[in-house]
Amino acid sequence: MTVSRPAACAALLAGLLAVGTGAAAADPDEGHRLRGWTIATQLCSPCHVIGRVPQAGDAMGPSFVRIANMPSTTGLALNVFLQSHHQRMPSLRLDRDEMDAVIDYILSLKEAEAIRP
Ligand code: HEC
């Protein structure tokens, strides 16, 4: 039985990847955003609605869609925000790449560009 296990895992993983990245799997940007979405799910979703659909729990921060569509939101502004201290939002320790991925994901929510993980 142990012999077939890696094969089964690989098949499962391939299936998950295909579902997760959809038709745009060949686009590296899409993978980066997806990583950002994964990080946001883990770190930001307790306080922010991170996608386009309503989410359980009480969001105490603005939704990411709202943030993305504020005129003041740019990659640079998000960078500065995430590296500074805030009063009501805790400082989150993300490494450079995690931060880039999350920012990429948030910016992807602008208008109609969103991915649907
Ligand atoms: C413990 C709750 C909490 C967590 C976790 C959290 N936030 Fe926030 N966030 C807030 C609150 C509250 C605000 C509103 C800040 C304010 O008005 O001072 C906020 C505001 C923001 C804003 C600024 C919007 C603006 O007005 O410019 C951004 C961007 C943001 N959060 C991104 C994130 C990201 C990305 C993560 C995850 C990596 C995250 N937040 C995790 C509570 C949280």
Coordinates of N, CA and C and ligand atoms in Angstrom, one line a residue:
M1 N 0.8 -1.2 0.0 CA 0.0 0.0 0.0 C 0.9 1.3 0.0
T2 N 2.0 1.2 0.7 CA 2.9 2.4 0.7 C 3.4 2.8 -0.6
V3 N 3.4 1.8 -1.5 CA 4.0 2.0 -2.9 C 3.1 3.0 -3.6
S4 N 1.8 2.9 -3.5 CA 1.0 3.8 -4.3 C 0.7 5.2 -3.7
R5 N 1.2 5.3 -2.5 CA 0.9 6.6 -1.8 C 1.5 7.8 -2.4
P6 N 2.8 7.8 -2.8 CA 3.3 9.1 -3.4 C 2.6 9.4 -4.7
A7 N 2.2 8.4 -5.4 CA 1.5 8.7 -6.7 C 0.2 9.3 -6.4
A8 N -0.5 8.8 -5.4 CA -1.8 9.4 -5.0 C -1.7 10.8 -4.6
C9 N -0.6 11.1 -3.8 CA -0.4 12.4 -3.3 C -0.1 13.4 -4.5
A10 N 0.7 12.9 -5.4 CA 1.1 13.8 -6.5 C -0.2 14.1 -7.3
A11 N -1.0 13.1 -7.5 CA -2.2 13.3 -8.3 C -3.1 14.3 -7.6
L12 N -3.2 14.2 -6.2 CA -4.1 15.1 -5.5 C -3.5 16.5 -5.5
L13 N -2.2 16.6 -5.4 CA -1.6 17.9 -5.4 C -1.8 18.6 -6.8
A14 N -1.6 17.8 -7.8 CA -1.8 18.4 -9.2 C -3.2 18.9 -9.3
G15 N -4.1 18.1 -8.8 CA -5.6 18.5 -8.9 C -5.8 19.8 -8.1
L16 N -5.2 19.9 -6.9 CA -5.4 21.1 -6.1 C -4.8 22.3 -6.9
L17 N -3.6 22.1 -7.4 CA -3.0 23.2 -8.1 C -3.8 23.7 -9.3
A18 N -4.4 22.7 -10.0 CA -5.2 23.0 -11.2 C -6.4 23.8 -10.8
V19 N -7.0 23.4 -9.7 CA -8.2 24.1 -9.2 C -7.8 25.5 -8.7
G20 N -6.7 25.5 -7.9 CA -6.3 26.8 -7.3 C -5.9 27.9 -8.3
T21 N -5.2 27.5 -9.3 CA -4.7 28.5 -10.2 C -5.5 28.7 -11.4
G22 N -6.5 27.8 -11.7 CA -7.4 27.9 -12.8 C -6.7 27.9 -14.1
A23 N -7.3 28.6 -15.1 CA -6.8 28.6 -16.4 C -5.5 29.4 -16.6
A24 N -5.3 30.3 -15.6 CA -4.1 31.2 -15.7 C -2.9 30.6 -15.1
A25 N -2.8 29.3 -14.9 CA -1.7 28.6 -14.2 C -0.4 28.9 -14.8
A26 N -0.4 29.2 -16.1 CA 0.9 29.5 -16.8 C 1.5 30.9 -16.4
D27 N 0.6 31.7 -15.9 CA 1.0 33.1 -15.6 C 1.7 33.2 -14.2
P28 N 3.0 33.5 -14.2 CA 3.7 33.6 -12.9 C 3.1 34.6 -11.9
D29 N 2.6 35.7 -12.5 CA 2.0 36.8 -11.6 C 0.9 36.2 -10.8
E30 N 0.1 35.3 -11.5 CA -1.1 34.7 -10.9 C -0.6 33.9 -9.7
G31 N 0.5 33.2 -9.8 CA 1.0 32.3 -8.7 C 1.4 33.2 -7.5
H32 N 2.0 34.3 -7.8 CA 2.4 35.3 -6.8 C 1.3 35.8 -6.0
R33 N 0.2 36.2 -6.8 CA -1.0 36.7 -6.1 C -1.6 35.6 -5.3
L34 N -1.6 34.4 -5.8 CA -2.2 33.3 -5.1 C -1.5 33.1 -3.7
R35 N -0.2 33.3 -3.8 CA 0.6 33.2 -2.6 C 0.2 34.3 -1.6
G36 N 0.0 35.5 -2.1 CA -0.4 36.6 -1.3 C -1.8 36.3 -0.7
W37 N -2.7 35.7 -1.5 CA -4.0 35.4 -1.0 C -3.9 34.4 0.2
T38 N -3.0 33.4 0.0 CA -2.8 32.4 1.0 C -2.3 33.0 2.3
I39 N -1.4 33.9 2.2 CA -0.8 34.6 3.4 C -1.9 35.5 4.0
A40 N -2.7 36.2 3.2 CA -3.8 37.0 3.7 C -4.8 36.2 4.4
T41 N -5.1 35.0 3.9 CA -6.1 34.1 4.5 C -5.6 33.8 6.0
Q42 N -4.3 33.5 6.1 CA -3.8 33.1 7.4 C -3.6 34.3 8.3
L43 N -3.1 35.5 7.8 CA -2.7 36.5 8.7 C -3.6 37.7 8.8
C44 N -4.3 38.0 7.7 CA -5.1 39.2 7.7 C -6.6 39.0 7.8
S45 N -7.1 37.8 7.5 CA -8.5 37.5 7.5 C -9.2 37.6 8.8
P46 N -8.5 37.5 10.0 CA -9.2 37.7 11.2 C -9.8 39.1 11.3
C47 N -9.2 40.1 10.7 CA -9.6 41.5 10.8 C -10.1 42.1 9.5
H48 N -9.8 41.5 8.4 CA -10.1 42.1 7.1 C -10.9 41.1 6.3
V49 N -11.9 41.6 5.5 CA -12.5 40.7 4.5 C -11.5 40.8 3.4
I50 N -10.9 39.7 3.0 CA -9.8 39.7 2.1 C -10.2 39.4 0.7
G51 N -11.4 38.9 0.4 CA -11.8 38.6 -0.9 C -13.1 39.4 -1.3
R52 N -13.7 39.0 -2.4 CA -14.9 39.7 -2.8 C -16.2 39.1 -2.2
V53 N -16.1 38.0 -1.5 CA -17.2 37.5 -0.9 C -17.3 37.8 0.6
P54 N -18.4 37.9 1.2 CA -18.5 38.1 2.6 C -17.9 37.0 3.4
Q55 N -17.5 37.3 4.6 CA -16.7 36.3 5.3 C -17.2 36.3 6.8
A56 N -17.1 35.1 7.4 CA -17.6 35.0 8.7 C -16.7 35.8 9.7
G57 N -17.2 36.2 10.8 CA -16.4 36.9 11.8 C -16.6 38.4 11.7
D58 N -16.2 39.1 12.7 CA -16.4 40.6 12.5 C -15.1 41.2 12.0
A59 N -15.2 41.9 10.9 CA -14.0 42.5 10.4 C -13.9 43.9 11.1
M60 N -12.7 44.1 11.7 CA -12.5 45.4 12.3 C -11.8 46.4 11.4
G61 N -11.1 45.8 10.4 CA -10.4 46.7 9.4 C -11.2 46.8 8.2
P62 N -10.8 47.7 7.3 CA -11.5 47.9 6.0 C -11.3 46.7 5.1
S63 N -12.3 46.3 4.2 CA -12.1 45.2 3.4 C -11.0 45.5 2.4
F64 N -10.3 44.4 1.9 CA -9.2 44.6 0.9 C -9.7 45.2 -0.4
V65 N -11.0 44.8 -0.7 CA -11.5 45.4 -2.0 C -11.6 46.9 -1.8
R66 N -12.1 47.4 -0.6 CA -12.2 48.8 -0.4 C -10.8 49.4 -0.4
I67 N -9.8 48.8 0.2 CA -8.5 49.3 0.3 C -7.9 49.4 -1.1
A68 N -8.1 48.4 -1.9 CA -7.6 48.3 -3.3 C -8.1 49.5 -4.1
N69 N -9.4 49.8 -3.9 CA -10.0 50.8 -4.8 C -9.9 52.2 -4.2
M70 N -9.2 52.4 -3.1 CA -9.0 53.8 -2.6 C -8.0 54.5 -3.6
P71 N -8.3 55.7 -3.9 CA -7.3 56.4 -4.9 C -5.9 56.4 -4.3
S72 N -5.8 56.5 -3.0 CA -4.4 56.6 -2.4 C -3.7 55.3 -2.4
T73 N -4.3 54.2 -2.8 CA -3.6 52.9 -2.7 C -2.7 52.6 -3.9
T74 N -1.5 52.5 -3.6 CA -0.5 52.1 -4.6 C 0.4 51.0 -3.9
G75 N 1.2 50.4 -4.7 CA 2.2 49.4 -4.2 C 3.0 50.1 -3.1
L76 N 3.5 51.3 -3.4 CA 4.4 52.0 -2.5 C 3.7 52.3 -1.2
A77 N 2.4 52.8 -1.3 CA 1.7 53.2 -0.1 C 1.5 51.9 0.8
L78 N 1.2 50.8 0.1 CA 1.0 49.6 0.9 C 2.3 49.1 1.6
N79 N 3.3 49.3 0.8 CA 4.7 48.9 1.4 C 4.9 49.7 2.6
V80 N 4.7 51.0 2.5 CA 5.0 51.9 3.7 C 4.1 51.5 4.8
F81 N 2.8 51.3 4.5 CA 1.8 51.0 5.6 C 2.2 49.7 6.3
L82 N 2.6 48.7 5.5 CA 2.9 47.4 6.2 C 4.2 47.4 6.9
Q83 N 5.0 48.4 6.7 CA 6.3 48.4 7.4 C 6.3 49.4 8.6
S84 N 5.1 50.1 8.8 CA 5.1 51.1 9.8 C 4.2 50.6 11.0
H85 N 4.2 51.4 12.0 CA 3.4 51.0 13.2 C 2.1 51.7 13.1
H86 N 1.1 51.0 13.5 CA -0.3 51.5 13.5 C -0.9 51.5 14.9
Q87 N -1.9 52.2 15.0 CA -2.6 52.2 16.3 C -3.5 51.0 16.5
R88 N -4.3 50.8 15.5 CA -5.3 49.8 15.7 C -5.0 48.5 15.0
M89 N -4.0 48.5 14.1 CA -3.6 47.2 13.5 C -2.3 46.8 13.9
P90 N -2.1 45.6 14.3 CA -0.8 45.1 14.8 C 0.3 45.2 13.7
S91 N 1.5 45.3 14.0 CA 2.6 45.2 13.0 C 2.8 43.7 12.7
L92 N 2.8 43.4 11.5 CA 2.9 42.0 11.1 C 4.3 41.8 10.5
R93 N 4.9 40.8 10.9 CA 6.3 40.5 10.4 C 6.2 39.7 9.2
L94 N 6.3 40.3 8.0 CA 6.3 39.6 6.8 C 7.7 39.7 6.2
D95 N 8.2 38.7 5.5 CA 9.5 39.0 4.8 C 9.1 39.7 3.5
R96 N 10.2 40.1 2.9 CA 10.1 40.9 1.7 C 9.1 40.3 0.6
D97 N 9.3 39.0 0.4 CA 8.6 38.3 -0.6 C 7.1 38.1 -0.2
E98 N 6.9 37.8 1.0 CA 5.5 37.7 1.5 C 4.8 39.0 1.4
M99 N 5.5 40.1 1.7 CA 4.9 41.4 1.7 C 4.5 41.7 0.2
D100 N 5.5 41.5 -0.7 CA 5.2 41.7 -2.1 C 4.0 40.9 -2.6
A101 N 3.9 39.7 -2.2 CA 2.8 38.8 -2.6 C 1.5 39.3 -2.1
V102 N 1.5 39.7 -0.9 CA 0.2 40.2 -0.3 C -0.2 41.5 -1.0
I103 N 0.8 42.4 -1.2 CA 0.5 43.7 -1.9 C 0.0 43.4 -3.3
D104 N 0.6 42.5 -4.0 CA 0.2 42.1 -5.3 C -1.2 41.6 -5.3
Y105 N -1.5 40.8 -4.3 CA -2.9 40.3 -4.2 C -3.9 41.4 -4.0
I106 N -3.6 42.3 -3.0 CA -4.5 43.4 -2.7 C -4.7 44.3 -4.0
L107 N -3.6 44.6 -4.7 CA -3.8 45.4 -5.9 C -4.6 44.7 -7.0
S108 N -4.5 43.4 -6.9 CA -5.3 42.7 -8.0 C -6.8 42.8 -7.7
L109 N -7.2 43.3 -6.6 CA -8.6 43.5 -6.3 C -9.2 44.8 -6.8
K110 N -8.3 45.6 -7.3 CA -8.7 46.8 -8.0 C -9.7 46.5 -9.1
E111 N -10.7 47.2 -9.2 CA -11.7 47.0 -10.3 C -12.0 45.5 -10.6
A112 N -11.8 45.1 -11.9 CA -12.2 43.8 -12.2 C -11.1 42.8 -12.4
E113 N -9.9 43.2 -11.9 CA -8.8 42.3 -12.1 C -8.6 41.1 -11.2
A114 N -9.5 41.0 -10.2 CA -9.3 40.0 -9.2 C -9.2 38.6 -9.7
I115 N -8.4 37.8 -9.0 CA -8.4 36.4 -9.2 C -9.5 35.8 -8.3
R116 N -9.9 34.6 -8.7 CA -10.9 34.0 -7.8 C -10.3 32.7 -7.3
P117 N -9.6 32.7 -6.2 CA -9.0 31.5 -5.7 C -10.0 30.5 -5.3
Ligands
HEC1 C1 -5.7 42.4 14.5 C2 -6.4 42.9 13.4 C3 -5.7 43.1 12.1 C4 -4.9 42.2 11.3 C5 -4.5 40.8 11.7 C6 -4.6 42.9 10.1 N1 -5.2 44.1 10.1 FE1 -5.0 45.5 8.6 N2 -6.1 46.8 9.7 C7 -6.7 46.6 10.9 C8 -7.4 47.8 11.3 C9 -8.2 47.9 12.6 C10 -7.2 48.7 10.3 C11 -7.7 50.2 10.3 C12 -6.5 51.0 10.7 C13 -6.8 52.3 11.2 O1 -7.8 52.9 10.8 O2 -6.0 52.8 12.0 C14 -6.4 48.1 9.3 C15 -6.0 48.8 8.1 C16 -5.2 48.2 7.1 C17 -4.8 48.9 5.9 C18 -4.9 50.3 5.6 C19 -6.1 50.9 5.0 C20 -5.9 52.3 4.9 O3 -6.8 53.0 5.4 O4 -4.9 52.8 4.4 C21 -4.1 47.9 5.1 C22 -3.5 48.1 3.8 C23 -4.1 46.7 5.9 N3 -4.8 46.9 7.1 C24 -3.5 45.5 5.4 C25 -3.4 44.4 6.2 C26 -2.7 43.2 5.8 C27 -2.1 43.0 4.4 C28 -2.8 42.3 6.8 C29 -2.2 40.9 6.8 C30 -0.9 40.7 6.4 C31 -3.6 42.9 7.9 N4 -3.9 44.2 7.5 C32 -3.8 42.3 9.1 C33 -6.6 45.4 11.6 C34 -5.9 44.3 11.2

